CSV table of C-alpha atoms in Angstrom, one decimal:
chain,number,residue,atom,x,y,z
B,16,UNK,CA,75.7,116.9,104.9
B,17,UNK,CA,75.6,116.4,108.7
B,18,UNK,CA,77.6,119.6,109.2
B,19,UNK,CA,75.1,121.6,107.1
B,20,UNK,CA,72.2,120.2,109.2
B,21,UNK,CA,74.1,121.1,112.5
B,22,UNK,CA,74.8,124.6,111.2
B,23,UNK,CA,71.1,125.1,110.3
B,24,UNK,CA,70.0,123.9,113.7
B,25,UNK,CA,72.5,126.2,115.4
B,26,UNK,CA,71.2,129.2,113.4
B,27,UNK,CA,67.6,128.2,114.3
B,28,UNK,CA,68.5,128.1,118.0
B,29,UNK,CA,70.1,131.6,117.8
B,30,UNK,CA,67.2,133.0,115.9
B,31,UNK,CA,64.7,131.5,118.4
B,32,UNK,CA,66.7,132.9,121.3
B,33,UNK,CA,66.9,136.3,119.8
B,34,UNK,CA,63.2,136.2,118.9
B,35,UNK,CA,62.3,135.4,122.5
B,36,UNK,CA,64.5,138.1,123.9
B,37,UNK,CA,62.9,140.5,121.4
B,38,UNK,CA,59.4,139.5,122.4
B,39,UNK,CA,60.2,139.9,126.1
B,40,UNK,CA,61.7,143.3,125.5
B,41,UNK,CA,58.6,144.4,123.7
B,42,UNK,CA,56.7,143.6,126.9
B,43,UNK,CA,59.1,145.5,129.1
B,44,UNK,CA,60.9,142.5,130.4
B,45,UNK,CA,64.6,143.1,130.2
B,46,UNK,CA,67.7,143.7,132.3
B,47,UNK,CA,66.4,147.1,133.4
B,48,UNK,CA,63.8,145.4,135.6
B,49,UNK,CA,66.6,144.9,138.1
B,50,UNK,CA,66.4,148.6,138.8
B,51,UNK,CA,63.1,147.8,140.5
B,52,UNK,CA,64.7,145.5,143.0
B,53,UNK,CA,65.6,148.1,145.6
B,54,UNK,CA,62.1,149.5,145.5
B,55,UNK,CA,60.6,146.0,145.9
B,56,UNK,CA,62.9,145.2,148.8
B,57,UNK,CA,61.9,148.5,150.4
B,58,UNK,CA,58.1,147.7,150.0
B,59,UNK,CA,58.4,144.2,151.2
B,60,UNK,CA,60.5,145.1,154.3
B,61,UNK,CA,58.6,148.2,155.3
B,62,UNK,CA,55.0,147.4,154.2
B,63,UNK,CA,54.2,143.9,153.1
B,64,UNK,CA,56.0,142.1,156.0
B,65,UNK,CA,54.8,144.4,158.8
B,66,UNK,CA,51.2,144.2,157.4
B,67,UNK,CA,51.2,140.5,157.1
B,68,UNK,CA,52.8,140.1,160.6
B,69,UNK,CA,50.1,142.4,162.0
B,70,UNK,CA,47.3,140.4,160.5
B,71,UNK,CA,48.8,137.2,161.8
B,72,UNK,CA,49.1,138.8,165.2
B,73,UNK,CA,45.4,139.5,165.4
B,74,UNK,CA,44.8,135.7,165.4
B,75,UNK,CA,47.0,135.2,168.4
B,76,UNK,CA,44.8,136.5,171.3
B,77,UNK,CA,45.9,136.4,174.9
B,78,UNK,CA,44.6,133.7,177.1
B,79,UNK,CA,42.6,136.1,179.2
B,80,UNK,CA,40.9,137.4,176.0
B,81,UNK,CA,39.9,134.0,174.9
B,82,UNK,CA,38.6,133.1,178.3
B,83,UNK,CA,36.5,136.2,178.5
B,84,UNK,CA,35.2,136.6,175.0
B,85,UNK,CA,35.6,133.1,173.4
B,86,UNK,CA,36.0,132.8,169.7
B,87,UNK,CA,39.3,131.0,169.6
B,88,UNK,CA,41.7,132.7,167.2
B,89,UNK,CA,39.0,135.3,166.5
B,90,UNK,CA,38.8,136.4,170.1
B,91,UNK,CA,40.3,139.8,169.4
B,92,UNK,CA,37.7,140.5,166.8
B,93,UNK,CA,34.9,139.3,169.0
B,94,UNK,CA,36.1,141.6,171.8
B,95,UNK,CA,36.3,144.5,169.3
B,96,UNK,CA,32.7,144.2,168.2
B,97,UNK,CA,31.2,143.1,171.6
B,98,UNK,CA,33.0,145.4,174.0
B,99,UNK,CA,31.0,148.7,174.0
B,100,UNK,CA,34.0,150.7,175.3
B,101,UNK,CA,36.1,149.6,172.3
B,102,UNK,CA,33.5,149.5,169.6
B,103,UNK,CA,32.2,153.0,170.5
B,104,UNK,CA,35.6,154.4,169.5
B,105,UNK,CA,34.6,153.7,165.8
B,106,UNK,CA,31.7,156.2,166.0
B,107,UNK,CA,33.7,158.7,168.0
B,108,UNK,CA,36.4,158.6,165.4
B,109,UNK,CA,33.9,159.0,162.5
B,110,UNK,CA,32.2,161.9,164.3
B,111,UNK,CA,35.6,163.7,164.1
B,112,UNK,CA,37.0,162.6,160.8
B,113,UNK,CA,33.9,163.0,158.6
B,114,UNK,CA,32.9,166.5,159.6
B,115,UNK,CA,36.5,167.8,159.6
B,116,UNK,CA,37.2,166.4,156.1
B,117,UNK,CA,33.8,167.6,154.7
B,118,UNK,CA,34.3,171.1,156.2
B,119,UNK,CA,37.8,171.4,154.7
B,120,UNK,CA,36.7,170.4,151.3
B,121,UNK,CA,33.6,172.6,151.2
B,122,UNK,CA,35.4,175.7,152.4
B,123,UNK,CA,38.3,175.1,150.0
B,124,UNK,CA,36.0,175.3,147.0
B,125,UNK,CA,35.0,179.0,147.1
B,126,UNK,CA,38.5,180.0,148.2
B,127,UNK,CA,40.1,178.2,145.3
B,128,UNK,CA,37.6,179.8,142.9
B,129,UNK,CA,38.5,183.2,144.3
B,130,UNK,CA,42.2,182.7,144.1
B,131,UNK,CA,41.9,181.5,140.5
B,132,UNK,CA,41.8,185.1,139.4
B,133,UNK,CA,44.5,187.8,139.8
B,134,UNK,CA,43.9,190.5,142.4
B,135,UNK,CA,45.9,192.5,144.8
B,136,UNK,CA,47.1,190.6,147.8
B,137,UNK,CA,46.5,187.2,146.2
B,138,UNK,CA,50.0,185.9,147.1
B,139,UNK,CA,49.7,187.1,150.7
B,140,UNK,CA,46.3,185.4,151.1
B,141,UNK,CA,47.5,182.2,149.5
B,142,UNK,CA,50.5,182.1,151.8
B,143,UNK,CA,48.3,182.8,154.8
B,144,UNK,CA,46.0,179.8,153.9
B,145,UNK,CA,48.9,177.4,153.4
B,146,UNK,CA,51.0,178.6,156.4
B,147,UNK,CA,49.5,176.1,158.9
B,148,UNK,CA,51.0,173.2,156.8
B,149,UNK,CA,54.4,174.2,158.3
B,150,UNK,CA,53.0,173.6,161.9
B,151,UNK,CA,53.2,170.2,163.5
B,152,UNK,CA,50.3,168.7,165.4
B,153,UNK,CA,52.0,169.4,168.7
B,154,UNK,CA,52.5,173.1,167.9
B,155,UNK,CA,48.9,173.4,166.7
B,156,UNK,CA,47.7,171.8,169.9
B,157,UNK,CA,49.9,174.1,172.0
B,158,UNK,CA,48.7,177.2,170.1
B,159,UNK,CA,45.1,176.1,170.8
B,160,UNK,CA,45.7,175.7,174.5
B,161,UNK,CA,47.4,179.1,174.7
B,162,UNK,CA,44.7,180.9,172.6
B,163,UNK,CA,41.5,179.1,173.4
B,164,UNK,CA,42.2,177.5,176.8
B,165,UNK,CA,40.4,178.5,180.0
B,166,UNK,CA,43.2,180.9,180.8
B,167,UNK,CA,43.9,181.7,177.1
B,168,UNK,CA,43.9,185.0,175.3
B,169,UNK,CA,40.4,184.6,174.0
B,170,UNK,CA,38.7,183.8,177.3
B,171,UNK,CA,40.6,186.5,179.0
B,172,UNK,CA,39.5,189.1,176.4
B,173,UNK,CA,35.9,188.0,176.7
B,174,UNK,CA,36.0,188.0,180.5
B,175,UNK,CA,37.7,191.4,180.7
B,176,UNK,CA,35.1,192.9,178.3
B,177,UNK,CA,32.3,191.3,180.3
B,178,UNK,CA,30.9,189.5,177.2
B,179,UNK,CA,30.9,186.2,179.2
B,180,UNK,CA,30.8,185.4,182.9
B,181,UNK,CA,32.4,182.0,182.7
B,182,UNK,CA,35.4,180.8,180.5
B,183,UNK,CA,34.3,179.0,177.4
B,184,UNK,CA,35.3,175.3,177.2
B,185,UNK,CA,36.9,175.3,173.7
B,186,UNK,CA,39.7,172.7,174.3
B,187,UNK,CA,40.1,169.4,176.1
B,188,UNK,CA,36.9,168.3,174.4
B,189,UNK,CA,35.4,167.5,171.0
B,190,UNK,CA,35.7,171.1,169.8
B,191,UNK,CA,39.4,171.3,170.6
B,192,UNK,CA,40.2,168.2,168.4
B,193,UNK,CA,37.9,169.5,165.7
B,194,UNK,CA,39.7,172.8,165.6
B,195,UNK,CA,43.0,171.0,165.4
B,196,UNK,CA,41.9,168.8,162.5
B,197,UNK,CA,40.6,171.7,160.5
B,198,UNK,CA,43.8,173.8,161.1
B,199,UNK,CA,46.1,170.9,160.1
B,200,UNK,CA,44.0,169.5,157.3
B,201,UNK,CA,42.7,172.6,155.5
B,202,UNK,CA,46.0,173.5,153.7
B,203,UNK,CA,46.1,170.1,152.1
B,204,UNK,CA,42.5,170.3,151.0
B,205,UNK,CA,43.0,173.8,149.6
B,206,UNK,CA,46.1,173.0,147.7
B,207,UNK,CA,44.5,169.9,146.1
B,208,UNK,CA,41.2,171.6,145.2
B,209,UNK,CA,43.2,174.5,143.7
B,210,UNK,CA,45.3,172.1,141.7
B,211,UNK,CA,42.3,170.2,140.3
B,212,UNK,CA,40.4,173.5,139.6
B,213,UNK,CA,43.4,174.8,137.6
B,214,UNK,CA,43.2,171.8,135.3
B,215,UNK,CA,39.7,172.7,134.1
B,216,UNK,CA,39.8,174.7,130.9
B,217,UNK,CA,38.3,178.2,131.5
B,218,UNK,CA,37.0,178.2,127.9
B,219,UNK,CA,34.4,175.6,128.9
B,220,UNK,CA,32.8,178.0,131.4
B,221,UNK,CA,33.1,180.8,128.9
B,222,UNK,CA,31.2,178.8,126.4
B,223,UNK,CA,28.5,178.1,128.9
B,224,UNK,CA,28.3,181.8,129.7
B,225,UNK,CA,27.8,182.7,126.1
B,226,UNK,CA,24.9,180.3,126.0
B,227,UNK,CA,23.2,182.2,128.8
B,228,UNK,CA,24.1,180.1,131.8
B,229,UNK,CA,24.4,182.0,135.1
B,230,UNK,CA,27.1,181.3,137.6
B,231,UNK,CA,25.0,178.8,139.5
B,232,UNK,CA,24.2,176.9,136.4
B,233,UNK,CA,27.8,176.9,135.2
B,234,UNK,CA,29.0,175.6,138.6
B,235,UNK,CA,26.3,172.9,138.9
B,236,UNK,CA,26.3,171.7,135.2
B,237,UNK,CA,29.9,172.3,134.1
B,238,UNK,CA,32.4,172.9,136.9
B,239,UNK,CA,31.1,170.6,139.6
B,240,UNK,CA,31.0,167.5,137.4
B,241,UNK,CA,34.5,168.2,136.2
B,242,UNK,CA,35.7,168.9,139.7
B,243,UNK,CA,34.0,165.8,141.2
B,244,UNK,CA,37.0,163.5,140.8
B,245,UNK,CA,39.3,166.0,142.4
B,246,UNK,CA,36.9,166.6,145.3
B,247,UNK,CA,36.5,162.9,145.9
B,248,UNK,CA,40.3,162.5,146.0
B,249,UNK,CA,40.7,165.5,148.3
B,250,UNK,CA,38.0,164.2,150.7
B,251,UNK,CA,39.6,160.8,150.8
B,252,UNK,CA,43.1,162.2,151.7
B,253,UNK,CA,41.8,164.6,154.3
B,254,UNK,CA,39.5,161.9,155.8
B,255,UNK,CA,42.4,159.4,156.1
B,256,UNK,CA,44.5,162.2,157.7
B,257,UNK,CA,41.8,163.0,160.2
B,258,UNK,CA,40.8,159.4,160.9
B,259,UNK,CA,44.2,158.5,162.2
B,260,UNK,CA,44.2,161.4,164.7
B,261,UNK,CA,46.2,160.7,167.8
B,262,UNK,CA,48.2,163.7,169.2
B,263,UNK,CA,45.2,166.1,168.9
B,264,UNK,CA,42.9,163.7,170.7
B,265,UNK,CA,45.5,163.3,173.4
B,266,UNK,CA,46.6,166.9,173.8
B,267,UNK,CA,43.5,169.1,173.2
B,268,UNK,CA,40.8,166.4,173.5
B,269,UNK,CA,39.2,164.2,176.2
B,270,UNK,CA,41.0,160.9,175.8
B,271,UNK,CA,38.6,159.1,178.2
B,272,UNK,CA,35.4,160.7,176.8
B,273,UNK,CA,34.1,162.0,173.5
B,274,UNK,CA,37.5,162.0,171.8
B,275,UNK,CA,38.4,158.4,172.6
B,276,UNK,CA,39.4,157.6,169.0
B,277,UNK,CA,40.5,154.3,167.6
B,278,UNK,CA,44.2,155.4,167.6
B,279,UNK,CA,44.0,156.0,171.3
B,280,UNK,CA,42.4,152.7,171.9
B,281,UNK,CA,45.2,151.0,170.0
B,282,UNK,CA,47.8,152.9,172.0
B,283,UNK,CA,46.0,151.9,175.2
B,284,UNK,CA,46.0,148.2,174.3
B,285,UNK,CA,49.7,148.4,173.2
B,286,UNK,CA,51.2,150.6,175.9
B,287,UNK,CA,49.1,150.2,178.9
B,288,UNK,CA,47.6,146.7,178.6
B,289,UNK,CA,50.6,145.1,176.8
B,290,UNK,CA,48.1,143.4,174.6
B,291,UNK,CA,49.9,143.6,171.2
B,292,UNK,CA,47.4,141.4,169.4
B,293,UNK,CA,44.5,143.6,170.3
B,294,UNK,CA,46.3,146.7,169.3
B,295,UNK,CA,47.0,145.1,166.0
B,296,UNK,CA,43.4,144.2,165.6
B,297,UNK,CA,42.3,147.8,166.2
B,298,UNK,CA,44.8,149.0,163.7
B,299,UNK,CA,43.6,146.5,161.1
B,300,UNK,CA,40.0,147.5,161.7
B,301,UNK,CA,41.0,151.1,161.2
B,302,UNK,CA,42.3,150.2,157.8
B,303,UNK,CA,39.2,148.3,156.9
B,304,UNK,CA,36.9,151.2,157.9
B,305,UNK,CA,38.9,153.6,155.9
B,306,UNK,CA,38.7,151.4,152.9
B,307,UNK,CA,34.9,151.1,153.2
B,308,UNK,CA,34.6,154.9,153.3
B,309,UNK,CA,37.0,155.3,150.4
B,310,UNK,CA,34.9,152.8,148.3
B,311,UNK,CA,31.7,154.6,149.2
B,312,UNK,CA,33.2,158.0,148.1
B,313,UNK,CA,34.5,156.6,144.9
B,314,UNK,CA,31.1,155.0,144.1
B,315,UNK,CA,29.4,158.3,144.8
B,316,UNK,CA,31.8,160.1,142.5
B,317,UNK,CA,30.9,157.9,139.6
B,318,UNK,CA,27.4,159.3,139.7
B,319,UNK,CA,28.7,162.8,139.0
B,320,UNK,CA,31.3,162.2,136.3
B,321,UNK,CA,32.9,159.1,134.7
B,322,UNK,CA,35.6,160.8,132.7
B,323,UNK,CA,39.0,162.1,133.8
B,324,UNK,CA,40.3,165.4,134.9
B,325,UNK,CA,43.7,166.9,135.4
B,326,UNK,CA,45.4,169.4,137.6
B,327,UNK,CA,48.5,171.5,137.8
B,328,UNK,CA,50.9,172.1,140.6
């Protein structure tokens, strides 16, 4: 009798264990989860730990920072907001990143529409528009200095043809950095907009055309709402790319003037002042500002379209 009871209990334990394993497997919890271990280690080592260390570093200001600005462990943040030379870099960076991202997105829309259709020379034009993606920031800056500098080809041509009397100042200022951001950021914007546009079913526009809608109405009522999520994503990516500008501001801008961007301020605190905690503070504030802009863009996108859209490529 006792052996029968023990056998029944043993079968119950086996059944319970198998049932638990089955329930866990249904929820995706099984031995295959160990395949995620290398990725988790990679994320923790290269992102989570450096990010947490950087945040902790911001609360360890130098003694001279605490004496000058007060605030105890928040002295770096107090200096960031109260020091005009540092805080002004936020607006200088926004003045570069926002127009550059907006320009790239807006110009990409009609070009993507044009290249949706087949025509002679389409492949050549597409290659020409995407070609700058192969150039690095340094090569782009060098090209701008050679072409648009005071002794560059453009100024020489304009002076030789007596169109101007003095060389145009197109680099080493705000314009030089803006040109660099547009050249380096446009291929990304164009490829993304083209991808999202290719995911919109052409039959939807054809149906609107049969109902009497002209091209303006079709774009405003049909295409733009469907393209809005893609435009928002494209703007966010190009904005983040432009907001972290550093080489362009250094090479073809005015680092001490109207292109004194936040990345340069962080480099100045790190490399010149040896103030690692302040450099980390500026970097953290860069991330916070980017997140605020991203949240604002995503909120604005929701007013256009709440559904989903796809893309190819």
